[in-house]
């Protein structure tokens, strides 16, 4: 059954599937046989019977919708733990597992890939790509997480944080091939998911904030790893010639010498293959730097930043694009998932794509043409009042580009929605979006836009000052969004921010894990809370569901992670999660499951170490304060307030000893634990960092 039906018929089809009670009686697709499921284009285009979860978004549609209905809105409160696996060596766990014929594949921290029995959790094989050894200096540009893996025919594909794309034999975990997809001299990394279609596997990368980066995606032959095609998202220096006509066209929308700052547009998430049009859709990233006055001083839309771009899947040739945020100025990248659905708008059947990027507008686009159908704000948006449907362009609020000085803007660079996956249920016709309202003050006063230079391996690629709001004023919600009516049908306020992605099922359910460590099930139609369980650690991954031998399971990785726990501040710190204190697990539920999880420690708030032995030198502390944000904050948090993904340095005894600090920071003494070596820092700079960190600690213990 392909999702090619008009909307009204799709509802009927869902009911038929939901009425089947024995999942073992039907094969996943027409290609299943004695030897098990063949994960090919046919299988990935199908809704199937729900036994398997074959791709990041379950199938090509990226809907994260399962036709399984053994667990439904009448019995979900009987869910209990069927099995779990403790993962004491893992930290950030944000990924979506896959399930093929009773085997569950998932990626832990540093891309350690494991296959387990989906009925018991028993380990079948493990593959460690030795990321720390390979990454070297690139440990500095990202923490340890990956959002997922891909499956095609007999192979599992993973992209490692240091930039490799690796194919493994799904039965044994033996490496089939490995390709380095990035120039190791550039501060590029991968947290994204390879996507496979028609014997090709495609991957992008991230790194816009760390240097002069030019975004691209590369498609490789799935069997051999040979490069099939590469598509750059922004034009290079015209003097070098253009790779294709699309780059020539894009260059018309840039001014100045943008290639010197790279341009940006990295594709770190948001790649969808569309079997109906044999197209690949890319969600592209923000500019490098964020401030358009630097990267394109005479104006211009700066294609293809912050766009959805449709490419021919066979050749990588440009077909169409829609730019969500022309001349992007706030880090409003469009890397969020691109979800395909057949909907009816004003009596017309539309093969639509849905996209809820950082900028706060929910876009519905006709995939046959790239034409914008509708766009409405799904969260607080003060940078633009509306999207003009005639021109397809946002109507910006005067001053929003910080052209008249400092201005508070919603959303912030965290976005109204980020990579936490949204799901879409063809039965309810609703998309389930984790949303955030976090403001930020933007300003480029005092920034010399004439002499600004791209950072060299440092998290300093904005070209402006941004002060993001803290926990006190930031809120979030799960919203059930009607893409036809363009409105929220129901919404649930959530604790804090950085709540996880969603799953929806034919059992009229939506599942979502929360930042506070609880996993919830809601009735998909009206948002009623039907079930919840405390999993003892912040949840950042989306759940999946699958069936083995007639039993439906719901499975989720538990392990606080992603950019916000790394970058710290009170936003993530409010939850009190620490990778050293709270458990990491893969937890799987079924109706009647009776296992008890071991108790989890309560929230942990690091106590800054008060010491009279270390006397802060204000001048050194100020010097350290200019180094810390670019080099250290990416893992240890802005203001040295950790978000739970790395040690809180205010509480670290290492910082009290110059010898110990130099050994760790300059000498790489803890590289094996993920702490990169900064051999290019001087001992004086290391000392300055010590004084900066100690300056963040109060003189007396807090009352
Ligand atoms: Ca960005």
mmCIF file of C-alpha atoms in Angstrom, residues 444-701:
data_model
loop_
_atom_site.group_PDB
_atom_site.id
_atom_site.type_symbol
_atom_site.label_atom_id
_atom_site.label_comp_id
_atom_site.label_asym_id
_atom_site.label_seq_id
_atom_site.Cartn_x
_atom_site.Cartn_y
_atom_site.Cartn_z
ATOM 1 C CA UNK A 444 25.578 44.189 15.654
ATOM 2 C CA UNK A 445 26.486 47.433 17.338
ATOM 3 C CA UNK A 446 30.211 47.499 17.898
ATOM 4 C CA UNK A 447 30.831 44.763 15.305
ATOM 5 C CA UNK A 448 33.125 46.025 12.572
ATOM 6 C CA UNK A 449 31.425 44.531 9.558
ATOM 7 C CA UNK A 450 34.249 45.711 7.272
ATOM 8 C CA UNK A 451 36.996 43.797 9.037
ATOM 9 C CA UNK A 452 35.063 40.860 10.521
ATOM 10 C CA UNK A 453 36.727 37.534 9.754
ATOM 11 C CA UNK A 454 35.396 34.006 9.810
ATOM 12 C CA UNK A 455 36.432 32.067 12.899
ATOM 13 C CA UNK A 456 39.047 29.375 12.637
ATOM 14 C CA UNK A 457 37.643 26.292 14.358
ATOM 15 C CA UNK A 458 35.745 28.344 16.937
ATOM 16 C CA UNK A 459 32.037 28.727 17.640
ATOM 17 C CA UNK A 460 31.998 32.379 16.627
ATOM 18 C CA UNK A 461 30.341 32.436 13.232
ATOM 19 C CA UNK A 462 27.485 34.846 13.898
ATOM 20 C CA UNK A 463 28.987 38.232 13.097
ATOM 21 C CA UNK A 464 26.608 39.782 15.620
ATOM 22 C CA UNK A 465 25.839 39.670 19.315
ATOM 23 C CA UNK A 466 22.976 37.538 20.490
ATOM 24 C CA UNK A 467 21.662 37.195 24.021
ATOM 25 C CA UNK A 468 19.229 34.329 24.304
ATOM 26 C CA UNK A 469 16.536 34.445 26.988
ATOM 27 C CA UNK A 470 16.866 32.162 29.995
ATOM 28 C CA UNK A 471 14.603 29.599 31.561
ATOM 29 C CA UNK A 472 12.421 32.190 33.326
ATOM 30 C CA UNK A 473 10.818 33.545 30.171
ATOM 31 C CA UNK A 474 11.056 30.602 27.776
ATOM 32 C CA UNK A 475 8.226 28.150 27.246
ATOM 33 C CA UNK A 476 7.402 25.228 24.995
ATOM 34 C CA UNK A 477 4.444 23.156 23.856
ATOM 35 C CA UNK A 478 3.434 20.137 21.853
ATOM 36 C CA UNK A 479 1.106 21.351 19.115
ATOM 37 C CA UNK A 480 -1.236 19.275 16.968
ATOM 38 C CA UNK A 481 -1.245 21.274 13.766
ATOM 39 C CA UNK A 482 -3.837 21.042 11.004
ATOM 40 C CA UNK A 483 -1.847 21.695 7.811
ATOM 41 C CA UNK A 484 -4.993 22.355 5.770
ATOM 42 C CA UNK A 485 -6.589 24.843 8.170
ATOM 43 C CA UNK A 486 -3.152 26.047 9.285
ATOM 44 C CA UNK A 487 -4.036 26.167 12.961
ATOM 45 C CA UNK A 488 -3.370 24.289 16.184
ATOM 46 C CA UNK A 489 -6.221 21.878 16.917
ATOM 47 C CA UNK A 490 -4.857 21.125 20.382
ATOM 48 C CA UNK A 491 -1.751 21.901 22.355
ATOM 49 C CA UNK A 492 -0.139 20.806 25.590
ATOM 50 C CA UNK A 493 2.257 23.075 27.517
ATOM 51 C CA UNK A 494 5.522 21.258 28.247
ATOM 52 C CA UNK A 495 8.072 21.619 31.050
ATOM 53 C CA UNK A 496 10.951 23.952 30.183
ATOM 54 C CA UNK A 497 12.268 23.707 26.638
ATOM 55 C CA UNK A 498 14.064 21.095 24.471
ATOM 56 C CA UNK A 499 11.339 18.447 24.510
ATOM 57 C CA UNK A 500 11.751 15.549 22.124
ATOM 58 C CA UNK A 501 10.296 14.436 18.800
ATOM 59 C CA UNK A 502 7.014 12.613 18.279
ATOM 60 C CA UNK A 503 5.571 9.320 17.019
ATOM 61 C CA UNK A 504 1.943 8.812 15.958
ATOM 62 C CA UNK A 505 0.014 5.594 15.340
ATOM 63 C CA UNK A 506 -3.193 4.178 13.914
ATOM 64 C CA UNK A 507 -4.122 3.460 17.536
ATOM 65 C CA UNK A 508 -5.069 7.169 17.724
ATOM 66 C CA UNK A 509 -1.933 7.877 19.732
ATOM 67 C CA UNK A 510 0.898 10.362 19.889
ATOM 68 C CA UNK A 511 4.009 9.547 21.928
ATOM 69 C CA UNK A 512 6.534 12.145 23.071
ATOM 70 C CA UNK A 513 9.404 12.137 25.553
ATOM 71 C CA UNK A 514 9.991 15.242 27.603
ATOM 72 C CA UNK A 515 12.958 17.215 28.847
ATOM 73 C CA UNK A 516 11.912 16.306 32.393
ATOM 74 C CA UNK A 517 12.436 12.590 31.732
ATOM 75 C CA UNK A 518 8.842 11.459 31.280
ATOM 76 C CA UNK A 519 7.431 9.683 28.229
ATOM 77 C CA UNK A 520 3.794 10.534 27.436
ATOM 78 C CA UNK A 521 1.051 9.068 25.280
ATOM 79 C CA UNK A 522 -1.762 11.351 24.107
ATOM 80 C CA UNK A 523 -4.951 10.677 22.213
ATOM 81 C CA UNK A 524 -4.012 11.838 18.712
ATOM 82 C CA UNK A 525 -7.403 13.380 18.028
ATOM 83 C CA UNK A 526 -7.787 15.586 21.086
ATOM 84 C CA UNK A 527 -4.547 15.599 23.078
ATOM 85 C CA UNK A 528 -5.927 13.883 26.188
ATOM 86 C CA UNK A 529 -3.126 12.535 28.350
ATOM 87 C CA UNK A 530 -3.580 8.751 28.430
ATOM 88 C CA UNK A 531 -0.311 7.464 29.935
ATOM 89 C CA UNK A 532 3.065 8.580 31.179
ATOM 90 C CA UNK A 533 6.154 7.000 32.707
ATOM 91 C CA UNK A 534 9.207 8.533 34.379
ATOM 92 C CA UNK A 535 12.381 7.287 32.668
ATOM 93 C CA UNK A 536 14.789 8.999 35.022
ATOM 94 C CA UNK A 537 16.785 11.084 32.563
ATOM 95 C CA UNK A 538 16.022 13.886 30.131
ATOM 96 C CA UNK A 539 14.613 12.529 26.868
ATOM 97 C CA UNK A 540 15.890 13.952 23.592
ATOM 98 C CA UNK A 541 15.116 11.122 21.158
ATOM 99 C CA UNK A 542 11.861 10.315 19.386
ATOM 100 C CA UNK A 543 10.195 6.953 20.068
ATOM 101 C CA UNK A 544 9.501 4.265 17.469
ATOM 102 C CA UNK A 545 7.038 1.383 17.360
ATOM 103 C CA UNK A 546 7.277 -2.046 15.721
ATOM 104 C CA UNK A 547 5.954 -5.576 16.100
ATOM 105 C CA UNK A 548 7.554 -9.003 16.518
ATOM 106 C CA UNK A 549 5.563 -12.264 16.668
ATOM 107 C CA UNK A 550 2.290 -10.423 17.055
ATOM 108 C CA UNK A 551 3.339 -8.102 19.880
ATOM 109 C CA UNK A 552 3.565 -4.341 19.363
ATOM 110 C CA UNK A 553 6.490 -2.599 21.067
ATOM 111 C CA UNK A 554 7.302 1.062 21.688
ATOM 112 C CA UNK A 555 11.009 1.770 22.037
ATOM 113 C CA UNK A 556 12.976 4.883 22.946
ATOM 114 C CA UNK A 557 16.552 5.917 23.688
ATOM 115 C CA UNK A 558 16.856 7.815 26.954
ATOM 116 C CA UNK A 559 19.809 10.193 27.228
ATOM 117 C CA UNK A 560 19.650 13.992 27.399
ATOM 118 C CA UNK A 561 21.506 15.388 24.402
ATOM 119 C CA UNK A 562 21.836 17.661 21.401
ATOM 120 C CA UNK A 563 22.930 21.242 20.961
ATOM 121 C CA UNK A 564 21.141 22.807 23.908
ATOM 122 C CA UNK A 565 22.460 20.471 26.622
ATOM 123 C CA UNK A 566 25.900 21.103 25.110
ATOM 124 C CA UNK A 567 25.636 24.890 24.923
ATOM 125 C CA UNK A 568 24.289 25.187 28.432
ATOM 126 C CA UNK A 569 22.796 28.256 30.182
ATOM 127 C CA UNK A 570 19.745 28.069 32.425
ATOM 128 C CA UNK A 571 17.576 26.779 29.554
ATOM 129 C CA UNK A 572 18.831 23.168 29.763
ATOM 130 C CA UNK A 573 20.350 23.451 33.260
ATOM 131 C CA UNK A 574 16.893 23.955 34.808
ATOM 132 C CA UNK A 575 16.191 20.223 34.455
ATOM 133 C CA UNK A 576 19.190 19.119 36.506
ATOM 134 C CA UNK A 577 20.410 16.332 34.216
ATOM 135 C CA UNK A 578 24.031 15.307 34.311
ATOM 136 C CA UNK A 579 25.594 12.668 32.077
ATOM 137 C CA UNK A 580 27.643 11.497 35.041
ATOM 138 C CA UNK A 581 24.661 11.073 37.349
ATOM 139 C CA UNK A 582 21.624 9.970 35.368
ATOM 140 C CA UNK A 583 21.187 6.690 33.505
ATOM 141 C CA UNK A 584 21.326 6.162 29.752
ATOM 142 C CA UNK A 585 19.092 3.402 28.424
ATOM 143 C CA UNK A 586 17.253 1.863 25.554
ATOM 144 C CA UNK A 587 13.777 1.167 26.969
ATOM 145 C CA UNK A 588 11.088 -0.883 25.215
ATOM 146 C CA UNK A 589 7.443 -1.143 26.235
ATOM 147 C CA UNK A 590 4.608 -3.549 25.441
ATOM 148 C CA UNK A 591 1.097 -4.072 26.773
ATOM 149 C CA UNK A 592 1.394 -5.936 30.089
ATOM 150 C CA UNK A 593 5.170 -5.338 30.357
ATOM 151 C CA UNK A 594 6.099 -5.763 34.012
ATOM 152 C CA UNK A 595 9.782 -4.902 34.397
ATOM 153 C CA UNK A 596 10.740 -2.212 36.892
ATOM 154 C CA UNK A 597 13.464 0.234 35.900
ATOM 155 C CA UNK A 598 16.124 0.775 38.556
ATOM 156 C CA UNK A 599 15.452 4.056 40.387
ATOM 157 C CA UNK A 600 17.147 7.146 38.974
ATOM 158 C CA UNK A 601 18.880 9.753 41.141
ATOM 159 C CA UNK A 602 16.970 13.014 41.616
ATOM 160 C CA UNK A 603 17.887 16.075 39.518
ATOM 161 C CA UNK A 604 21.457 17.125 40.151
ATOM 162 C CA UNK A 605 22.524 20.766 40.261
ATOM 163 C CA UNK A 606 26.318 21.063 40.343
ATOM 164 C CA UNK A 607 27.613 22.984 43.346
ATOM 165 C CA UNK A 608 30.272 25.473 42.248
ATOM 166 C CA UNK A 609 33.475 24.645 44.138
ATOM 167 C CA UNK A 610 34.271 27.437 46.528
ATOM 168 C CA UNK A 611 37.996 27.759 47.218
ATOM 169 C CA UNK A 612 39.978 30.497 48.854
ATOM 170 C CA UNK A 613 43.181 29.050 47.355
ATOM 171 C CA UNK A 614 42.396 30.351 43.889
ATOM 172 C CA UNK A 615 42.356 34.149 43.703
ATOM 173 C CA UNK A 616 40.782 35.443 40.512
ATOM 174 C CA UNK A 617 42.753 38.051 38.583
ATOM 175 C CA UNK A 618 40.091 40.238 36.913
ATOM 176 C CA UNK A 619 42.284 41.091 33.901
ATOM 177 C CA UNK A 620 43.058 37.433 33.228
ATOM 178 C CA UNK A 621 39.406 36.528 33.745
ATOM 179 C CA UNK A 622 38.422 39.112 31.131
ATOM 180 C CA UNK A 623 40.972 37.706 28.699
ATOM 181 C CA UNK A 624 39.641 34.191 29.327
ATOM 182 C CA UNK A 625 36.112 35.462 28.786
ATOM 183 C CA UNK A 626 36.986 36.284 25.185
ATOM 184 C CA UNK A 627 38.265 32.735 24.570
ATOM 185 C CA UNK A 628 35.665 30.686 26.430
ATOM 186 C CA UNK A 629 32.572 31.240 24.200
ATOM 187 C CA UNK A 630 34.322 30.156 20.993
ATOM 188 C CA UNK A 631 36.368 27.257 22.327
ATOM 189 C CA UNK A 632 34.682 25.899 25.451
ATOM 190 C CA UNK A 633 31.003 26.881 25.509
ATOM 191 C CA UNK A 634 30.071 24.437 22.716
ATOM 192 C CA UNK A 635 30.241 21.620 25.295
ATOM 193 C CA UNK A 636 30.614 23.199 28.734
ATOM 194 C CA UNK A 637 27.930 25.849 28.272
ATOM 195 C CA UNK A 638 27.824 29.630 27.922
ATOM 196 C CA UNK A 639 28.769 31.393 31.138
ATOM 197 C CA UNK A 640 30.302 28.055 32.213
ATOM 198 C CA UNK A 641 26.787 26.888 33.135
ATOM 199 C CA UNK A 642 26.718 23.331 31.796
ATOM 200 C CA UNK A 643 23.530 21.911 30.313
ATOM 201 C CA UNK A 644 24.142 18.293 31.297
ATOM 202 C CA UNK A 645 26.151 17.026 28.331
ATOM 203 C CA UNK A 646 29.619 17.802 29.728
ATOM 204 C CA UNK A 647 31.053 18.605 33.159
ATOM 205 C CA UNK A 648 30.097 21.892 34.774
ATOM 206 C CA UNK A 649 33.508 23.536 35.083
ATOM 207 C CA UNK A 650 32.450 25.706 38.022
ATOM 208 C CA UNK A 651 32.331 22.466 39.998
ATOM 209 C CA UNK A 652 35.540 21.000 38.589
ATOM 210 C CA UNK A 653 38.612 20.601 40.820
ATOM 211 C CA UNK A 654 40.746 20.451 37.649
ATOM 212 C CA UNK A 655 40.221 24.193 37.198
ATOM 213 C CA UNK A 656 41.807 24.890 40.589
ATOM 214 C CA UNK A 657 45.164 23.418 39.532
ATOM 215 C CA UNK A 658 47.100 25.085 36.718
ATOM 216 C CA UNK A 659 49.119 21.924 36.144
ATOM 217 C CA UNK A 660 46.052 19.704 35.912
ATOM 218 C CA UNK A 661 44.185 22.223 33.734
ATOM 219 C CA UNK A 662 47.079 22.555 31.292
ATOM 220 C CA UNK A 663 47.417 18.780 31.114
ATOM 221 C CA UNK A 664 43.731 18.403 30.140
ATOM 222 C CA UNK A 665 43.320 21.448 27.861
ATOM 223 C CA UNK A 666 46.705 21.706 26.129
ATOM 224 C CA UNK A 667 47.961 18.173 26.659
ATOM 225 C CA UNK A 668 44.812 16.267 25.720
ATOM 226 C CA UNK A 669 44.871 14.325 28.988
ATOM 227 C CA UNK A 670 41.176 13.464 28.729
ATOM 228 C CA UNK A 671 40.828 13.109 24.963
ATOM 229 C CA UNK A 672 39.692 9.503 25.346
ATOM 230 C CA UNK A 673 36.736 10.795 27.343
ATOM 231 C CA UNK A 674 35.855 13.208 24.537
ATOM 232 C CA UNK A 675 37.677 16.318 25.788
ATOM 233 C CA UNK A 676 39.544 17.661 22.746
ATOM 234 C CA UNK A 677 43.144 18.792 22.889
ATOM 235 C CA UNK A 678 43.733 22.522 22.303
ATOM 236 C CA UNK A 679 47.407 22.423 21.445
ATOM 237 C CA UNK A 680 47.128 25.783 19.658
ATOM 238 C CA UNK A 681 46.248 27.613 22.880
ATOM 239 C CA UNK A 682 49.158 29.034 24.874
ATOM 240 C CA UNK A 683 49.749 28.309 28.519
ATOM 241 C CA UNK A 684 48.887 31.951 29.247
ATOM 242 C CA UNK A 685 45.572 31.543 27.450
ATOM 243 C CA UNK A 686 44.882 28.373 29.405
ATOM 244 C CA UNK A 687 45.548 30.286 32.605
ATOM 245 C CA UNK A 688 43.190 33.037 31.460
ATOM 246 C CA UNK A 689 40.475 30.427 30.914
ATOM 247 C CA UNK A 690 41.024 29.166 34.455
ATOM 248 C CA UNK A 691 40.536 32.672 35.820
ATOM 249 C CA UNK A 692 37.425 33.215 33.688
ATOM 250 C CA UNK A 693 35.849 29.960 34.892
ATOM 251 C CA UNK A 694 36.702 30.671 38.522
ATOM 252 C CA UNK A 695 35.245 34.171 38.145
ATOM 253 C CA UNK A 696 31.865 32.515 37.485
ATOM 254 C CA UNK A 697 31.976 30.919 40.958
ATOM 255 C CA UNK A 698 30.601 32.906 43.888
ATOM 256 C CA UNK A 699 33.009 33.705 46.750
ATOM 257 C CA UNK A 700 30.855 31.969 49.320
ATOM 258 C CA UNK A 701 28.704 28.844 49.122
#
